[in-house]
PDB file of C-alpha atoms in Angstrom:
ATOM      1  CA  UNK A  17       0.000   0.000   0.000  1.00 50.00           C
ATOM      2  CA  UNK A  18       1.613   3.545  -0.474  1.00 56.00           C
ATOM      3  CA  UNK A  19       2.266   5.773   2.027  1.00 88.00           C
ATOM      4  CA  UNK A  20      -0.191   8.834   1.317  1.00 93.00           C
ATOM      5  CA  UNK A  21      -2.881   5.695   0.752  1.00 93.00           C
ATOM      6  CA  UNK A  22      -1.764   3.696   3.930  1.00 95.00           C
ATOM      7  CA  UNK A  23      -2.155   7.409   5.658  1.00 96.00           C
ATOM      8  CA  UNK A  24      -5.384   8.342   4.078  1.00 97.00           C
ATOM      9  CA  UNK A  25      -6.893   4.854   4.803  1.00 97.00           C
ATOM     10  CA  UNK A  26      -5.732   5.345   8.624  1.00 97.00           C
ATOM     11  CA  UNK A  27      -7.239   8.836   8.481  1.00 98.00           C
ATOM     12  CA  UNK A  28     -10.349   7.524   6.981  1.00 98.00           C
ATOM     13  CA  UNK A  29     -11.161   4.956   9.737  1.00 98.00           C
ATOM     14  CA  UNK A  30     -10.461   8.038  12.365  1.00 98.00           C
ATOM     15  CA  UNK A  31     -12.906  10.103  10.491  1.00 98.00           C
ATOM     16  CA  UNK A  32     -15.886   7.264  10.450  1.00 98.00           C
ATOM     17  CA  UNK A  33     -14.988   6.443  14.634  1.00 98.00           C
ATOM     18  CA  UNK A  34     -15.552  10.178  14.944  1.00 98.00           C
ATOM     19  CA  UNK A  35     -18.577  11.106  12.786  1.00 98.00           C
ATOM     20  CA  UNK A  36     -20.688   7.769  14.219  1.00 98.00           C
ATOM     21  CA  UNK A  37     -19.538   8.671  17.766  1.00 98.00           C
ATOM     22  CA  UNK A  38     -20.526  12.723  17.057  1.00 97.00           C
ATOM     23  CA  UNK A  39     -23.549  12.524  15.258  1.00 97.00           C
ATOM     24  CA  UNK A  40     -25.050   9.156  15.041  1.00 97.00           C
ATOM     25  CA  UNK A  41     -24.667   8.092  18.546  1.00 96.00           C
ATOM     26  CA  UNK A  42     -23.143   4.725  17.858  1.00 96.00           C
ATOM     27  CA  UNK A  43     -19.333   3.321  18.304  1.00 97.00           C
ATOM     28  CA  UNK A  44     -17.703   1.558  15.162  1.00 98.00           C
ATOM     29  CA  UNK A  45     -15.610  -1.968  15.423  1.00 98.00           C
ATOM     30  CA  UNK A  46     -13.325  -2.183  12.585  1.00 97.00           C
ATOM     31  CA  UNK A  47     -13.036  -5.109  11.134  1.00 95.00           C
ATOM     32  CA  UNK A  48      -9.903  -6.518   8.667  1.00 93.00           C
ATOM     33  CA  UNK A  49      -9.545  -4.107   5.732  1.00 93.00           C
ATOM     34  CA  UNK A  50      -9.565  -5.781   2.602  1.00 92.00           C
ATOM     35  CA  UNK A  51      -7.426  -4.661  -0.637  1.00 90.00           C
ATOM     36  CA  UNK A  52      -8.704  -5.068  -4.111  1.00 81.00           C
ATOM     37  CA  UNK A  53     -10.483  -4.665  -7.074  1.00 69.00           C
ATOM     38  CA  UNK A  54     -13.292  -7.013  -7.141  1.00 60.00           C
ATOM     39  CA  UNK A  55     -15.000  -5.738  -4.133  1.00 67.00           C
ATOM     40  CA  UNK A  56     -18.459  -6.464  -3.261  1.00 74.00           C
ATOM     41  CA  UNK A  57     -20.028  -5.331   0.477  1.00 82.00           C
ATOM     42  CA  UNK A  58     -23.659  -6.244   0.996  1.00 81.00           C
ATOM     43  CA  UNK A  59     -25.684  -3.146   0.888  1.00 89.00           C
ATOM     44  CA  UNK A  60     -27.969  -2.107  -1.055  1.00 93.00           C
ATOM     45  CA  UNK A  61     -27.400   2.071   0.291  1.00 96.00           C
ATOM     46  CA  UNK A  62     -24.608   3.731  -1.395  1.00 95.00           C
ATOM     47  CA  UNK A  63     -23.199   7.268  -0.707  1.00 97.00           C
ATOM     48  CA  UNK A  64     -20.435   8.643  -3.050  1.00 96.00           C
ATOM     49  CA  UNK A  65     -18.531  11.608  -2.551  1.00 97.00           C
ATOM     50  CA  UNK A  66     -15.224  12.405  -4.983  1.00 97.00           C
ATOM     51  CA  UNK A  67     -12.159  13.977  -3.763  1.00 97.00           C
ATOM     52  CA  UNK A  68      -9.178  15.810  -6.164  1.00 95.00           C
ATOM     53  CA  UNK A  69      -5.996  17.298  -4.894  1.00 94.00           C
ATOM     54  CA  UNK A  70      -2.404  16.129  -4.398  1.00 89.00           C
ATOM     55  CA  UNK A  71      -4.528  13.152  -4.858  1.00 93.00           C
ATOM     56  CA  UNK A  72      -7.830  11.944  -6.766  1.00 94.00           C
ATOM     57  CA  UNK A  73     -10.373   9.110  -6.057  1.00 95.00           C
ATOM     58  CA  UNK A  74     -13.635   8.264  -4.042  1.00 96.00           C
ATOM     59  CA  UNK A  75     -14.996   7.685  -0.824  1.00 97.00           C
ATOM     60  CA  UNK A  76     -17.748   4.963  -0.664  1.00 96.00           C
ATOM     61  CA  UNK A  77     -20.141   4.405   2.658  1.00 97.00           C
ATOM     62  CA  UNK A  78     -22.075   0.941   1.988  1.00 95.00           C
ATOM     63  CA  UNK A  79     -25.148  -0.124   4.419  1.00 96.00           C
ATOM     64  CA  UNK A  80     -28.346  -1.934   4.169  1.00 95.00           C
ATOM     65  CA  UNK A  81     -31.654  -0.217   4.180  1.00 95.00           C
ATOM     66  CA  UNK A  82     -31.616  -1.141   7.830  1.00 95.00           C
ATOM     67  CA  UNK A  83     -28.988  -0.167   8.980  1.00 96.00           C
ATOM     68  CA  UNK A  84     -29.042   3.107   6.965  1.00 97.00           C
ATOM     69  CA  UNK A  85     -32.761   3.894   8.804  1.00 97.00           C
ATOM     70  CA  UNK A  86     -30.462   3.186  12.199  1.00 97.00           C
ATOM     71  CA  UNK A  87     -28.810   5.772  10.904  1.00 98.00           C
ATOM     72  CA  UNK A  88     -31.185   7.860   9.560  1.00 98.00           C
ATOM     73  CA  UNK A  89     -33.233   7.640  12.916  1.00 97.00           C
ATOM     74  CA  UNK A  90     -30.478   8.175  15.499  1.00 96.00           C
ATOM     75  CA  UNK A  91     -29.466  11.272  13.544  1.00 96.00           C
ATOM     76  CA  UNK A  92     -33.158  12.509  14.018  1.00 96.00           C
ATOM     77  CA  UNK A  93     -33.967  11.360  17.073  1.00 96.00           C
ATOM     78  CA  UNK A  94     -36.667   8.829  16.285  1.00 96.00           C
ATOM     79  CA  UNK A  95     -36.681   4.636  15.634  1.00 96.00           C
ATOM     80  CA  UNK A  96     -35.627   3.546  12.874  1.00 96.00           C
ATOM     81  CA  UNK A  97     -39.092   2.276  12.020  1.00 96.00           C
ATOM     82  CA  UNK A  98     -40.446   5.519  11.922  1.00 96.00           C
ATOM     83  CA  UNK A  99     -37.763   6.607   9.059  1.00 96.00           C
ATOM     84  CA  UNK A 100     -39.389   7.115   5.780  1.00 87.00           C
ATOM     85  CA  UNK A 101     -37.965   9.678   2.915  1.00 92.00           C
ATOM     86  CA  UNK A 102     -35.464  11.242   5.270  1.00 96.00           C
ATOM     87  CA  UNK A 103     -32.874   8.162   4.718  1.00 97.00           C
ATOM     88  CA  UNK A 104     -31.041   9.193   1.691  1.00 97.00           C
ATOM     89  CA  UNK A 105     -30.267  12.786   3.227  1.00 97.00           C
ATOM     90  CA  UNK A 106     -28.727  11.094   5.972  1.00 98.00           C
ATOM     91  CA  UNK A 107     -27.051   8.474   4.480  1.00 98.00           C
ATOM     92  CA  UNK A 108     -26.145  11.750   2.419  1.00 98.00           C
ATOM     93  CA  UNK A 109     -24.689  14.019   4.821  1.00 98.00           C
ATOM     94  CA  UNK A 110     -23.074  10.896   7.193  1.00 98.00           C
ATOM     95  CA  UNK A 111     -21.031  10.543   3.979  1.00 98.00           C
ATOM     96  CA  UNK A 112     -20.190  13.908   3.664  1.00 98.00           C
ATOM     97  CA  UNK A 113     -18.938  14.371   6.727  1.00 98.00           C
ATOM     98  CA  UNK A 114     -17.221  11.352   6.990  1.00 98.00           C
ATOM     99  CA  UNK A 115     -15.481  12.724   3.556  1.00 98.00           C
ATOM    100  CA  UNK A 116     -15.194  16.049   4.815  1.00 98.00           C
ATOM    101  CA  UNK A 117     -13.336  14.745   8.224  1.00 98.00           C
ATOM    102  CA  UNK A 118     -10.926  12.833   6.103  1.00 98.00           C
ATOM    103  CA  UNK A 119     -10.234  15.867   3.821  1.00 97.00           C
ATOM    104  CA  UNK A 120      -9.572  18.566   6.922  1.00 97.00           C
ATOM    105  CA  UNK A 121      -6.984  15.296   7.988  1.00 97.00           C
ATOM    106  CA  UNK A 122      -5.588  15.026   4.666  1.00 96.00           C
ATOM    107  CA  UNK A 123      -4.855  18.760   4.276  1.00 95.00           C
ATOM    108  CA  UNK A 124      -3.898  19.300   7.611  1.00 96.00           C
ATOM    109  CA  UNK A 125      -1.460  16.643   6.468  1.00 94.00           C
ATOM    110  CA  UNK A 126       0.042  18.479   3.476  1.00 94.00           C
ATOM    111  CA  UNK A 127      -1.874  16.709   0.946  1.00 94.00           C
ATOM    112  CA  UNK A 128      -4.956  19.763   0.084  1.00 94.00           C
ATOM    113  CA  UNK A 129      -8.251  18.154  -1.362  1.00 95.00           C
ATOM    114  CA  UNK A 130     -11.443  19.210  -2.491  1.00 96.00           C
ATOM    115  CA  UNK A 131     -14.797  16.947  -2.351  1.00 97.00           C
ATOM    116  CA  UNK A 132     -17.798  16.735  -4.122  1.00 98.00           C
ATOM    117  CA  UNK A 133     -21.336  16.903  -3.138  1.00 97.00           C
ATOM    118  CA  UNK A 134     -22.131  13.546  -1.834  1.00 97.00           C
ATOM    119  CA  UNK A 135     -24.533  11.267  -3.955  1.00 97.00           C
ATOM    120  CA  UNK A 136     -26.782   8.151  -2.526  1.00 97.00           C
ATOM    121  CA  UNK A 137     -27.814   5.115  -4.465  1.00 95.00           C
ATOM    122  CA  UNK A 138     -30.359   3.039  -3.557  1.00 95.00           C
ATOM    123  CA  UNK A 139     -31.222  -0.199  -4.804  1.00 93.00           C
ATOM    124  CA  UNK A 140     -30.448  -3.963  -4.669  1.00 86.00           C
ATOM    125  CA  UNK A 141     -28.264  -6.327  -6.534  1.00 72.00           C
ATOM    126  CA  UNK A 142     -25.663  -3.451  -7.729  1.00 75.00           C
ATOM    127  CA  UNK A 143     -22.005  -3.325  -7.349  1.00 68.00           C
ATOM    128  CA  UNK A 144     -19.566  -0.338  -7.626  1.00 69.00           C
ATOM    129  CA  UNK A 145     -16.965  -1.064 -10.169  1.00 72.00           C
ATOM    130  CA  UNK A 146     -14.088   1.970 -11.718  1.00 72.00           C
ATOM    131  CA  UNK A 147     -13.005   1.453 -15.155  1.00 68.00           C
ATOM    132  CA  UNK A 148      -9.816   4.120 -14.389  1.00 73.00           C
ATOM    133  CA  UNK A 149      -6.404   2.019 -12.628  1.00 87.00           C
ATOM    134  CA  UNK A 150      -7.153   2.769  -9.359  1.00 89.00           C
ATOM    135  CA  UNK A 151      -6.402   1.002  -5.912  1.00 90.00           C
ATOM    136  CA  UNK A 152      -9.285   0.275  -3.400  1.00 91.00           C
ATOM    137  CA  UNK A 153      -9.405  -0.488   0.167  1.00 94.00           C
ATOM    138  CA  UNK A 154     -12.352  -1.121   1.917  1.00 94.00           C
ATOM    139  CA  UNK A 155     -12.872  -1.242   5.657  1.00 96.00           C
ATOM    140  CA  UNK A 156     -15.542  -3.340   7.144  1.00 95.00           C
ATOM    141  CA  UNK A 157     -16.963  -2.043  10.602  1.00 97.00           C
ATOM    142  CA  UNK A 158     -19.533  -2.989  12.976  1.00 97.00           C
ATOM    143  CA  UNK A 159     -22.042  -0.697  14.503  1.00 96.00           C
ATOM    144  CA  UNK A 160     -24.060  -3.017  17.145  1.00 94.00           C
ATOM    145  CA  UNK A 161     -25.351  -5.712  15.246  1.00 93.00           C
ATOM    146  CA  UNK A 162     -25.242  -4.114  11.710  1.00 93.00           C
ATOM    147  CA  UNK A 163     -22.274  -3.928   9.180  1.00 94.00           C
ATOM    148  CA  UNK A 164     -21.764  -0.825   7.245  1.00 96.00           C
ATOM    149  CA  UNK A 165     -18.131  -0.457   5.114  1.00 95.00           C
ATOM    150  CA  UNK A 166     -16.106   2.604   4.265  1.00 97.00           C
ATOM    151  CA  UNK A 167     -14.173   2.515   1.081  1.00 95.00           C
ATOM    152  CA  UNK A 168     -11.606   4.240  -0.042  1.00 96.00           C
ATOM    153  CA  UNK A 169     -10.747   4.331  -4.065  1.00 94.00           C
ATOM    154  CA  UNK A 170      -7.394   6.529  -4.657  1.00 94.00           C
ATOM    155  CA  UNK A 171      -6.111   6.513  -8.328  1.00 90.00           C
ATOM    156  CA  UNK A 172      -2.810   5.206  -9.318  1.00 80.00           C
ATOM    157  CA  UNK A 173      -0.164   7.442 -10.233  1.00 66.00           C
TER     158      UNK A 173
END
């Protein structure tokens, strides 16, 4: 793994710890991150957000629709049953900030991004997949008894 990657991944599992502890209410387990390019988390919630600077790629949150209304509802202060259209904001802004955290890290670190507006998928039987070279690394964690991921997608160079 190279060093600004190996950094940014370290950052980047920082960042999620602090944003679930901060605004969702909820502590994160990390699991064993997993390199490669044939990746495939069960989830069927996806939020995007791109980052360019010293250094280009993604940043991928992955949950179920149930854990994404744990989310959603913790965020708002209600049960996740009672969640109905306001899931995709969350999932939405949890990625953003999550992005956000790792790109105040990264600057702070000497390597100045900027990031996208976030963008949520919803769906079921649909994969991510990047036609460009790039190297992936995605980082399982548990939040109770539900497992979201955080990936992060750097190009080559």
């Amino acid at each position: 793994m190279q060093s600004v990657q190996k950094q940014a991944v370290d950052l980047l599992i920082e960042s999620a710890k602090e944003v679930f502890e901060m605004m969702v209410m909820r502590h994160l387990e990390i699991g064993t991150p997993v390199e490669g390019d044939a990746l495939r988390p069960k989830s069927n919630v996806v939020g995007t957000i791109s980052f360019a600077g010293s250094e280009s790629g993604v940043v991928v949150f992955y949950s179920t629709t149930d854990a994404a209304n744990v989310i959603a509802g913790s965020m708002l202060g209600m049960p996740a049953t009672a969640v109905n259209g306001e899931m995709p904001d969350a999932i939405g802004e949890i990625t953003n900030m999550i992005a956000g955290a790792l790109r105040t890290k990264m600057t702070d670190a000497g390597h100045p991004w900027a990031i996208s507006i976030p963008t949520v998928t919803i769906g079921s039987d649909f994969y991510t997949r990047y036609v460009s070279n790039v190297s992936r690394v995605l980082l399982p964690f548990k939040m109770e008894d539900e497992e979201i991921c955080v990936e992060l997608i750097m190009m080559k160079n």
